[in-house]
mmCIF file of C-alpha atoms in Angstrom:
data_model
loop_
_atom_site.group_PDB
_atom_site.id
_atom_site.type_symbol
_atom_site.label_atom_id
_atom_site.label_comp_id
_atom_site.label_asym_id
_atom_site.label_seq_id
_atom_site.Cartn_x
_atom_site.Cartn_y
_atom_site.Cartn_z
ATOM 1 C CA MET A 1 -6.273 0.830 20.766
ATOM 2 C CA GLU A 2 -2.502 0.211 20.694
ATOM 3 C CA VAL A 3 -0.405 2.454 22.947
ATOM 4 C CA ASP A 4 1.503 4.085 20.069
ATOM 5 C CA TYR A 5 -1.750 4.932 18.271
ATOM 6 C CA PHE A 6 -3.229 6.338 21.497
ATOM 7 C CA LEU A 7 -0.172 8.563 21.896
ATOM 8 C CA ILE A 8 -0.450 9.712 18.284
ATOM 9 C CA PHE A 9 -4.140 10.602 18.669
ATOM 10 C CA THR A 10 -3.434 12.437 21.937
ATOM 11 C CA LEU A 11 -0.665 14.408 20.261
ATOM 12 C CA CYS A 12 -3.005 15.192 17.354
ATOM 13 C CA ILE A 13 -5.699 16.578 19.672
ATOM 14 C CA ILE A 14 -3.188 18.780 21.503
ATOM 15 C CA SER A 15 -1.580 19.940 18.263
ATOM 16 C CA LEU A 16 -5.000 20.637 16.804
ATOM 17 C CA GLN A 17 -5.742 23.332 19.388
ATOM 18 C CA PHE A 18 -2.472 25.086 18.610
ATOM 19 C CA LEU A 19 -2.986 24.850 14.839
ATOM 20 C CA ILE A 20 -6.517 26.268 15.019
ATOM 21 C CA PHE A 21 -5.160 29.107 17.157
ATOM 22 C CA VAL A 22 -2.418 29.890 14.608
ATOM 23 C CA PHE A 23 -4.893 29.713 11.722
ATOM 24 C CA THR A 24 -7.402 32.104 13.305
ATOM 25 C CA LYS A 25 -4.678 34.515 14.427
ATOM 26 C CA THR A 26 -3.250 34.591 10.906
ATOM 27 C CA LEU A 27 -6.678 35.348 9.451
ATOM 28 C CA SER A 28 -7.212 38.187 11.913
ATOM 29 C CA TRP A 29 -3.688 39.514 11.238
ATOM 30 C CA LEU A 30 -3.913 39.530 7.447
ATOM 31 C CA TYR A 31 -7.593 39.788 6.597
ATOM 32 C CA VAL A 32 -9.781 40.717 9.585
ATOM 33 C CA LYS A 33 -8.507 43.965 11.051
ATOM 34 C CA ASN A 34 -11.332 44.387 13.556
ATOM 35 C CA SER A 35 -12.479 41.470 15.701
ATOM 36 C CA THR A 36 -16.244 41.658 15.256
ATOM 37 C CA LEU A 37 -18.817 39.520 17.046
ATOM 38 C CA SER A 38 -19.430 37.521 13.887
ATOM 39 C CA TYR A 39 -15.712 36.740 13.575
ATOM 40 C CA ARG A 40 -15.504 35.641 17.224
ATOM 41 C CA LEU A 41 -18.492 33.368 16.646
ATOM 42 C CA PHE A 42 -16.756 31.983 13.563
ATOM 43 C CA VAL A 43 -13.650 31.170 15.616
ATOM 44 C CA ALA A 44 -15.701 29.506 18.355
ATOM 45 C CA SER A 45 -17.661 27.417 15.860
ATOM 46 C CA LEU A 46 -14.397 26.404 14.175
ATOM 47 C CA TYR A 47 -12.982 25.080 17.451
ATOM 48 C CA ILE A 48 -16.190 23.235 18.294
ATOM 49 C CA SER A 49 -16.795 21.665 14.880
ATOM 50 C CA ILE A 50 -13.213 20.503 14.250
ATOM 51 C CA ASN A 51 -12.794 19.067 17.742
ATOM 52 C CA SER A 52 -16.166 17.339 17.446
ATOM 53 C CA ILE A 53 -15.053 15.574 14.260
ATOM 54 C CA PHE A 54 -11.945 14.252 16.009
ATOM 55 C CA LEU A 55 -13.724 13.177 19.186
ATOM 56 C CA LEU A 56 -16.503 11.403 17.285
ATOM 57 C CA THR A 57 -13.852 9.508 15.342
ATOM 58 C CA VAL A 58 -11.587 8.641 18.285
ATOM 59 C CA PHE A 59 -14.479 7.279 20.351
ATOM 60 C CA HIS A 60 -15.954 5.405 17.349
ATOM 61 C CA ILE A 61 -19.265 7.264 17.604
ATOM 62 C CA TYR A 62 -19.210 8.300 13.950
ATOM 63 C CA PRO A 63 -16.136 7.514 11.838
ATOM 64 C CA MET A 64 -14.816 10.599 10.054
ATOM 65 C CA PHE A 65 -11.126 9.768 10.172
ATOM 66 C CA ARG A 66 -10.192 10.933 6.669
ATOM 67 C CA ILE A 67 -12.075 14.209 7.101
ATOM 68 C CA GLY A 68 -10.404 14.841 10.444
ATOM 69 C CA ALA A 69 -6.974 13.918 9.082
ATOM 70 C CA PHE A 70 -7.448 16.186 6.071
ATOM 71 C CA ILE A 71 -8.437 19.131 8.293
ATOM 72 C CA LEU A 72 -5.452 18.536 10.572
ATOM 73 C CA VAL A 73 -3.033 18.409 7.634
ATOM 74 C CA ILE A 74 -4.436 21.567 6.014
ATOM 75 C CA LEU A 75 -4.150 23.408 9.336
ATOM 76 C CA LEU A 76 -0.571 22.159 9.651
ATOM 77 C CA PHE A 77 0.272 23.382 6.156
ATOM 78 C CA SER A 78 -1.398 26.719 6.885
ATOM 79 C CA SER A 79 0.848 27.096 9.935
ATOM 80 C CA PHE A 80 3.874 26.667 7.643
ATOM 81 C CA SER A 81 2.469 29.458 5.458
ATOM 82 C CA SER A 82 1.909 31.591 8.558
ATOM 83 C CA LEU A 83 5.525 31.068 9.569
ATOM 84 C CA LEU A 84 6.709 32.047 6.091
ATOM 85 C CA CYS A 85 4.577 35.200 6.164
ATOM 86 C CA SER A 86 5.943 36.127 9.594
ATOM 87 C CA ILE A 87 9.522 35.780 8.375
ATOM 88 C CA VAL A 88 8.843 37.831 5.238
ATOM 89 C CA TYR A 89 7.086 40.492 7.315
ATOM 90 C CA LEU A 90 10.071 40.811 9.662
ATOM 91 C CA LEU A 91 12.419 41.106 6.688
ATOM 92 C CA LEU A 92 10.295 43.714 4.899
ATOM 93 C CA LYS A 93 9.070 45.928 7.715
ATOM 94 C CA LYS A 94 12.335 47.886 7.945
ATOM 95 C CA THR A 95 12.671 48.337 4.195
ATOM 96 C CA LYS A 96 10.936 50.647 1.737
ATOM 97 C CA TYR A 97 8.434 47.855 1.138
ATOM 98 C CA GLY A 98 7.346 47.811 4.768
ATOM 99 C CA ILE A 99 4.162 49.793 4.151
ATOM 100 C CA LYS A 100 3.143 47.448 1.344
ATOM 101 C CA SER A 101 4.121 44.274 3.193
ATOM 102 C CA TYR A 102 0.521 43.467 4.155
ATOM 103 C CA ASN A 103 -0.518 43.521 0.507
ATOM 104 C CA ILE A 104 2.331 41.131 -0.290
ATOM 105 C CA LEU A 105 1.455 38.839 2.614
ATOM 106 C CA THR A 106 -2.236 38.609 1.739
ATOM 107 C CA TRP A 107 -1.146 37.064 -1.569
ATOM 108 C CA LEU A 108 1.818 35.106 -0.218
ATOM 109 C CA TYR A 109 -0.246 33.244 2.390
ATOM 110 C CA PRO A 110 -2.734 31.509 0.034
ATOM 111 C CA LEU A 111 -0.132 31.005 -2.713
ATOM 112 C CA SER A 112 2.342 29.332 -0.374
ATOM 113 C CA LEU A 113 -0.428 27.181 1.122
ATOM 114 C CA CYS A 114 -1.514 26.002 -2.326
ATOM 115 C CA SER A 115 2.123 25.295 -3.223
ATOM 116 C CA ILE A 116 2.614 23.144 -0.136
ATOM 117 C CA ILE A 117 -0.607 21.221 -0.798
ATOM 118 C CA GLY A 118 0.351 20.687 -4.442
ATOM 119 C CA THR A 119 3.840 19.481 -3.512
ATOM 120 C CA SER A 120 2.468 17.050 -0.940
ATOM 121 C CA ILE A 121 0.019 15.515 -3.420
ATOM 122 C CA TYR A 122 2.779 15.211 -6.019
ATOM 123 C CA ASN A 123 5.013 13.418 -3.494
ATOM 124 C CA ALA A 124 2.228 10.964 -2.677
ATOM 125 C CA TYR A 125 1.617 9.923 -6.275
ATOM 126 C CA SER A 126 5.067 10.280 -7.878
ATOM 127 C CA PRO A 127 7.294 7.400 -6.779
ATOM 128 C CA VAL A 128 11.064 7.557 -6.814
ATOM 129 C CA VAL A 129 13.376 4.563 -7.151
ATOM 130 C CA ILE A 130 16.198 4.268 -4.624
ATOM 131 C CA HIS A 131 19.096 1.888 -5.265
ATOM 132 C CA TYR A 132 21.245 0.085 -2.722
ATOM 133 C CA GLU A 133 24.163 -2.313 -3.131
ATOM 134 C CA ILE A 134 25.169 -4.713 -0.348
ATOM 135 C CA GLU A 135 27.396 -7.735 0.148
ATOM 136 C CA LEU A 136 26.426 -10.643 2.397
ATOM 137 C CA ASP A 137 28.828 -12.798 4.391
ATOM 138 C CA LYS A 138 27.443 -15.987 2.781
ATOM 139 C CA PRO A 139 27.739 -17.324 -0.775
ATOM 140 C CA LEU A 140 25.037 -15.998 -3.109
ATOM 141 C CA SER A 141 24.955 -15.343 -6.832
ATOM 142 C CA PRO A 142 24.015 -11.745 -7.741
ATOM 143 C CA LEU A 143 20.403 -10.968 -6.896
ATOM 144 C CA ARG A 144 18.262 -7.895 -7.508
ATOM 145 C CA ILE A 145 15.393 -7.348 -5.055
ATOM 146 C CA GLY A 146 12.475 -5.015 -5.730
ATOM 147 C CA MET A 147 10.827 -3.910 -2.495
ATOM 148 C CA ALA A 148 7.643 -1.875 -2.008
ATOM 149 C CA SER A 149 5.783 -1.588 1.271
ATOM 150 C CA ASP A 150 2.597 0.075 2.494
ATOM 151 C CA LEU A 151 0.615 0.158 -0.735
ATOM 152 C CA HIS A 152 -2.602 0.832 1.222
ATOM 153 C CA LEU A 153 -4.731 -0.100 -1.771
ATOM 154 C CA GLY A 154 -8.112 1.608 -1.509
ATOM 155 C CA ARG A 155 -10.286 4.373 -2.896
ATOM 156 C CA LEU A 156 -7.444 6.883 -3.244
ATOM 157 C CA PHE A 157 -4.663 4.547 -4.377
ATOM 158 C CA GLY A 158 -5.351 1.748 -6.809
ATOM 159 C CA CYS A 159 -5.172 0.572 -10.404
ATOM 160 C CA THR A 160 -3.057 3.359 -11.886
ATOM 161 C CA GLN A 161 -0.494 3.083 -9.106
ATOM 162 C CA LEU A 162 -0.355 -0.717 -9.428
ATOM 163 C CA ASP A 163 0.317 -0.413 -13.160
ATOM 164 C CA LYS A 164 3.086 2.084 -12.415
ATOM 165 C CA LEU A 165 4.570 -0.269 -9.814
ATOM 166 C CA SER A 166 4.665 -3.245 -12.188
ATOM 167 C CA HIS A 167 6.178 -1.042 -14.915
ATOM 168 C CA ILE A 168 8.976 0.101 -12.591
ATOM 169 C CA MET A 169 9.722 -3.446 -11.403
ATOM 170 C CA ASN A 170 9.886 -4.678 -15.003
ATOM 171 C CA LYS A 171 12.087 -1.774 -16.051
ATOM 172 C CA GLU A 172 14.474 -2.464 -13.160
ATOM 173 C CA ASN A 173 14.682 -6.176 -14.110
ATOM 174 C CA VAL A 174 14.246 -7.366 -10.541
ATOM 175 C CA ASP A 175 14.690 -11.061 -9.732
ATOM 176 C CA ILE A 176 12.230 -11.102 -6.854
ATOM 177 C CA ILE A 177 9.627 -8.705 -5.419
ATOM 178 C CA LEU A 178 9.056 -8.293 -1.674
ATOM 179 C CA LEU A 179 5.984 -6.549 -0.233
ATOM 180 C CA PRO A 180 6.407 -6.284 3.562
ATOM 181 C CA GLY A 181 2.903 -5.424 4.704
ATOM 182 C CA ASP A 182 -0.047 -3.031 4.591
ATOM 183 C CA ILE A 183 -1.010 -4.136 1.117
ATOM 184 C CA MET A 184 -4.634 -3.087 1.636
ATOM 185 C CA ASP A 185 -6.078 -0.062 3.387
ATOM 186 C CA ASP A 186 -7.983 -1.949 6.132
ATOM 187 C CA ASN A 187 -10.296 -3.979 3.840
ATOM 188 C CA ILE A 188 -10.816 -5.214 0.283
ATOM 189 C CA ASP A 189 -13.980 -3.247 -0.577
ATOM 190 C CA SER A 190 -12.379 -0.811 -3.035
ATOM 191 C CA TYR A 191 -9.958 -3.499 -4.228
ATOM 192 C CA ILE A 192 -12.901 -5.649 -5.347
ATOM 193 C CA ALA A 193 -15.077 -2.772 -6.589
ATOM 194 C CA GLU A 194 -12.334 -1.415 -8.865
ATOM 195 C CA ASN A 195 -11.102 -4.835 -10.038
ATOM 196 C CA MET A 196 -7.573 -4.188 -8.807
ATOM 197 C CA SER A 197 -6.749 -7.901 -8.962
ATOM 198 C CA SER A 198 -6.164 -7.746 -12.714
ATOM 199 C CA HIS A 199 -3.662 -4.927 -12.129
ATOM 200 C CA LEU A 200 -1.936 -6.469 -9.101
ATOM 201 C CA SER A 201 -1.462 -9.721 -11.032
ATOM 202 C CA LYS A 202 0.783 -7.821 -13.486
ATOM 203 C CA LEU A 203 3.366 -7.683 -10.720
ATOM 204 C CA LYS A 204 5.739 -10.497 -11.663
ATOM 205 C CA ALA A 205 9.379 -11.502 -11.200
ATOM 206 C CA PRO A 206 11.423 -14.595 -12.166
ATOM 207 C CA LEU A 207 11.701 -15.809 -8.548
ATOM 208 C CA GLY A 208 8.194 -14.700 -7.606
ATOM 209 C CA VAL A 209 6.359 -12.056 -5.610
ATOM 210 C CA TYR A 210 6.192 -12.479 -1.831
ATOM 211 C CA ALA A 211 4.206 -10.536 0.734
ATOM 212 C CA THR A 212 3.551 -10.456 4.424
ATOM 213 C CA LEU A 213 0.675 -8.722 6.198
ATOM 214 C CA GLY A 214 0.891 -5.448 8.120
ATOM 215 C CA ASN A 215 -1.259 -3.907 10.829
ATOM 216 C CA HIS A 216 -3.787 -2.530 8.332
ATOM 217 C CA ASP A 217 -4.150 -6.025 6.883
ATOM 218 C CA PHE A 218 -4.910 -7.428 10.345
ATOM 219 C CA LEU A 219 -8.086 -5.523 11.170
ATOM 220 C CA GLY A 220 -10.421 -8.498 10.842
ATOM 221 C CA LYS A 221 -10.063 -9.008 7.087
ATOM 222 C CA GLU A 222 -6.720 -10.840 6.989
ATOM 223 C CA GLN A 223 -8.155 -14.035 5.503
ATOM 224 C CA GLU A 224 -9.946 -12.193 2.696
ATOM 225 C CA ILE A 225 -6.848 -10.085 2.007
ATOM 226 C CA SER A 226 -4.576 -13.135 1.916
ATOM 227 C CA GLN A 227 -6.973 -14.908 -0.422
ATOM 228 C CA GLU A 228 -7.077 -11.978 -2.855
ATOM 229 C CA LEU A 229 -3.291 -11.673 -2.854
ATOM 230 C CA ARG A 230 -2.921 -15.358 -3.650
ATOM 231 C CA LYS A 231 -5.441 -15.027 -6.471
ATOM 232 C CA ALA A 232 -3.162 -12.346 -7.945
ATOM 233 C CA GLY A 233 -0.230 -14.765 -7.914
ATOM 234 C CA ILE A 234 1.444 -13.463 -4.760
ATOM 235 C CA THR A 235 2.828 -15.856 -2.151
ATOM 236 C CA VAL A 236 1.720 -14.698 1.294
ATOM 237 C CA LEU A 237 4.059 -15.606 4.144
ATOM 238 C CA MET A 238 2.176 -15.652 7.441
ATOM 239 C CA ASP A 239 4.729 -16.729 10.025
ATOM 240 C CA ASN A 240 6.164 -19.202 7.571
ATOM 241 C CA ILE A 241 9.131 -19.847 5.342
ATOM 242 C CA ALA A 242 9.968 -20.205 1.654
ATOM 243 C CA ASN A 243 13.119 -21.834 0.299
ATOM 244 C CA ILE A 244 13.974 -20.099 -2.979
ATOM 245 C CA ASN A 245 15.692 -22.707 -5.174
ATOM 246 C CA ASN A 246 18.121 -23.539 -2.354
ATOM 247 C CA ARG A 247 19.729 -20.127 -2.976
ATOM 248 C CA PHE A 248 18.284 -18.294 0.010
ATOM 249 C CA ILE A 249 15.498 -18.451 2.588
ATOM 250 C CA LEU A 250 12.556 -16.054 2.899
ATOM 251 C CA ILE A 251 10.782 -15.645 6.226
ATOM 252 C CA GLY A 252 7.567 -13.649 6.493
ATOM 253 C CA ARG A 253 6.276 -12.564 9.908
ATOM 254 C CA ASN A 254 2.739 -11.651 10.814
ATOM 255 C CA ASP A 255 2.235 -8.177 12.212
ATOM 256 C CA LYS A 256 2.243 -7.933 15.993
ATOM 257 C CA LEU A 257 -1.518 -7.332 15.911
ATOM 258 C CA PHE A 258 -1.693 -11.110 15.421
ATOM 259 C CA GLN A 259 -1.491 -12.180 19.058
ATOM 260 C CA LYS A 260 -0.209 -15.681 18.320
ATOM 261 C CA ARG A 261 2.593 -14.672 15.998
ATOM 262 C CA LEU A 262 5.829 -16.576 16.414
ATOM 263 C CA LYS A 263 9.073 -15.009 17.507
ATOM 264 C CA THR A 264 11.658 -14.654 14.780
ATOM 265 C CA ALA A 265 13.993 -17.000 16.670
ATOM 266 C CA GLN A 266 11.273 -19.673 16.601
ATOM 267 C CA LEU A 267 10.869 -19.324 12.845
ATOM 268 C CA LEU A 268 14.621 -19.770 12.438
ATOM 269 C CA GLU A 269 14.688 -23.100 14.294
ATOM 270 C CA THR A 270 13.815 -25.158 11.204
ATOM 271 C CA VAL A 271 15.849 -23.103 8.734
ATOM 272 C CA ASN A 272 19.163 -23.985 7.123
ATOM 273 C CA THR A 273 21.193 -21.040 8.383
ATOM 274 C CA ASN A 274 24.034 -21.837 5.990
ATOM 275 C CA LEU A 275 21.884 -20.158 3.336
ATOM 276 C CA PRO A 276 21.303 -16.383 3.295
ATOM 277 C CA ILE A 277 18.140 -15.517 5.215
ATOM 278 C CA PHE A 278 15.850 -12.649 4.238
ATOM 279 C CA LEU A 279 13.120 -11.466 6.613
ATOM 280 C CA LEU A 280 9.920 -9.590 5.796
ATOM 281 C CA ASP A 281 8.721 -7.901 8.997
ATOM 282 C CA HIS A 282 6.257 -5.048 8.549
ATOM 283 C CA ARG A 283 7.245 -3.022 11.597
ATOM 284 C CA PRO A 284 10.886 -2.100 12.227
ATOM 285 C CA ASN A 285 10.577 -2.271 16.005
ATOM 286 C CA GLU A 286 12.684 -5.416 16.586
ATOM 287 C CA ILE A 287 15.674 -4.569 14.424
ATOM 288 C CA LEU A 288 18.198 -4.583 17.273
ATOM 289 C CA GLU A 289 17.007 -8.007 18.459
ATOM 290 C CA HIS A 290 17.188 -9.323 14.905
ATOM 291 C CA SER A 291 20.762 -8.062 14.521
ATOM 292 C CA PHE A 292 21.856 -10.864 16.882
ATOM 293 C CA LEU A 293 20.142 -13.508 14.735
ATOM 294 C CA PRO A 294 21.486 -15.059 11.499
ATOM 295 C CA ILE A 295 19.454 -12.700 9.309
ATOM 296 C CA GLY A 296 21.182 -11.335 6.230
ATOM 297 C CA ILE A 297 18.508 -8.865 5.110
ATOM 298 C CA GLN A 298 15.381 -7.472 6.756
ATOM 299 C CA VAL A 299 12.873 -5.368 4.822
ATOM 300 C CA SER A 300 10.257 -3.313 6.666
ATOM 301 C CA GLY A 301 7.924 -0.359 6.240
ATOM 302 C CA HIS A 302 5.132 0.918 8.502
ATOM 303 C CA ALA A 303 6.735 4.196 9.635
ATOM 304 C CA HIS A 304 6.166 6.022 6.285
ATOM 305 C CA LYS A 305 9.119 8.238 7.258
ATOM 306 C CA GLY A 306 6.469 10.135 9.196
ATOM 307 C CA GLN A 307 4.625 10.743 5.884
ATOM 308 C CA ILE A 308 4.113 14.434 6.699
ATOM 309 C CA PHE A 309 6.669 16.655 8.444
ATOM 310 C CA PRO A 310 7.179 16.834 11.407
ATOM 311 C CA GLY A 311 5.960 13.224 11.617
ATOM 312 C CA ASN A 312 9.481 12.059 10.796
ATOM 313 C CA ILE A 313 10.672 13.452 14.133
ATOM 314 C CA ILE A 314 8.149 11.220 15.921
ATOM 315 C CA THR A 315 9.133 8.095 13.970
ATOM 316 C CA LYS A 316 12.822 8.724 14.731
ATOM 317 C CA LEU A 317 11.933 8.666 18.426
ATOM 318 C CA LEU A 318 9.840 5.502 18.102
ATOM 319 C CA TYR A 319 12.237 3.315 16.108
ATOM 320 C CA ASP A 320 15.973 2.622 16.109
ATOM 321 C CA LEU A 321 15.774 2.727 12.312
ATOM 322 C CA ASP A 322 12.678 4.501 11.043
ATOM 323 C CA TYR A 323 13.872 4.995 7.471
ATOM 324 C CA GLY A 324 16.616 4.029 5.061
ATOM 325 C CA TYR A 325 19.398 1.472 5.368
ATOM 326 C CA LYS A 326 21.680 0.439 8.182
ATOM 327 C CA LYS A 327 24.132 -2.409 8.617
ATOM 328 C CA ILE A 328 24.069 -3.748 12.169
ATOM 329 C CA GLY A 329 26.420 -6.605 12.911
ATOM 330 C CA LYS A 330 26.239 -8.938 9.927
ATOM 331 C CA GLY A 331 22.657 -7.946 9.067
ATOM 332 C CA HIS A 332 21.457 -5.428 6.504
ATOM 333 C CA PHE A 333 18.258 -3.603 7.501
ATOM 334 C CA PHE A 334 15.999 -1.619 5.183
ATOM 335 C CA VAL A 335 12.992 0.526 6.122
ATOM 336 C CA THR A 336 11.103 2.224 3.303
ATOM 337 C CA SER A 337 8.759 5.201 3.517
ATOM 338 C CA GLY A 338 6.288 3.154 1.480
ATOM 339 C CA TYR A 339 4.759 3.176 -1.954
ATOM 340 C CA GLY A 340 1.288 4.350 -0.902
ATOM 341 C CA PHE A 341 0.045 6.533 1.953
ATOM 342 C CA TRP A 342 -2.172 6.379 5.010
ATOM 343 C CA GLY A 343 -5.179 8.610 5.655
ATOM 344 C CA VAL A 344 -4.688 11.524 3.282
ATOM 345 C CA PRO A 345 -3.105 11.498 -0.208
ATOM 346 C CA MET A 346 -0.272 13.767 0.870
ATOM 347 C CA ARG A 347 3.413 13.474 1.717
ATOM 348 C CA LEU A 348 5.698 16.262 2.893
ATOM 349 C CA GLY A 349 9.255 15.432 3.877
ATOM 350 C CA SER A 350 8.761 11.967 2.406
ATOM 351 C CA GLN A 351 7.898 10.570 -1.000
ATOM 352 C CA SER A 352 6.349 7.474 -2.517
ATOM 353 C CA GLU A 353 9.234 5.142 -3.258
ATOM 354 C CA ILE A 354 10.525 1.739 -4.311
ATOM 355 C CA PHE A 355 13.763 0.181 -3.070
ATOM 356 C CA ILE A 356 15.957 -1.733 -5.506
ATOM 357 C CA ILE A 357 18.528 -3.769 -3.576
ATOM 358 C CA ASP A 358 21.425 -5.360 -5.440
ATOM 359 C CA VAL A 359 22.824 -8.224 -3.388
ATOM 360 C CA LYS A 360 25.951 -10.275 -3.883
ATOM 361 C CA GLY A 361 27.550 -12.963 -1.746
ATOM 362 C CA LYS A 362 31.098 -13.178 -0.506
#
C-alpha cells in the first residue's frame, strides 16, 4: 500500500471512532432520553460492526470498500447535521422557543441530513464547465482544449455520463480533448458489461482525443484498459509523445505506480522544445519540478479537490496545487476535481467538472 493511502486509511479509522461517538450521542440527545441496556448494546454493536467492515477491507480479508466508505460518509454528514442542531439549540434555548427546541431539532436533524446527502449526489452527477484563458510564450494559433480527468468508469458512473461528456465537448467546440488518467474504476468489468465503448467512442475532436493512465488504471489491468481506450478511438500516451501537426507537442506520463516510468526530463530529450509542450500527468505532485522544464501546459487530476469536505484540507496539505489553475514561471498548471468520483457517488465541497482552456500564442 502506498504511504499516502496508508495515511488516509489510518485517518479514516481514527475519524470513524469520533464520528460514531457523535452519531450515538446525537441519537441519545434527541431521541433516546434514557440510556437503557438495549441502547447501550446497540451502541456497542455499532462500533464493532462498522470497525469490522473497515478492518476486513484494509487487510484484504473480505473487500467491502464501498460499503465502508458509504458508512463513513453518512456518519460524516450526520456530524454536520449534529453541529447544525447544536447551533440552533444554542440560539433557541434563551428565546420563547426554547421549550419547543427539541421538537424542532428532532425534525431538523433528519431533514438536514437528507439535504446534505441529496446535494452531494447532485454534485457528483451534475457537471459544471469551467473556462480558462491563457497565453503561452511561444507561437501558437488559437486552440481550445477540453479536459476531463478521473472518469472512474464503472457500475455507478457510465453510459449516461459519457453521453453527457461528449455533448458538452461538442457544444464547447473544442479542438482537442485531454483525459489525464483514472479513466476506469480499477478494471473494465462494468465497462464491458454495459457496452460503454459505443458511448466513449462518441468523444471526438478535430485534433483527436488523448489519454494517459492514472493510478486506478494501473492496478493490473492497464493493458486491457489501454486496449479498450484505443478501440474507442482514443490515443493512449504511456510515457510517450505525440506531435500534433507540428503545432504543439503532447507528452503523456504513466502514473507513478508504474515503477519503470520515465522522468519528465527524459521524455523531453527527444522533443522539439521550440514548439509548445503540453503534459498529461495524472498526479499533480511534481508541479514545482516541472515548472523548471520547458512545459507550457500541464493538466492533472487525481486529488478530486478532496471530493468530500474536509477532504480538500488534506489535499491542500499533500500538493502544492491540489485544484484549479496556477502559473508558475513560464508554465501553466491545471488540476481538476474530476468528472467522475471515487468510492461513493457523492461530492461535497467539490463538483463534477470539465475544464475548457482557451490557449493563444505570443
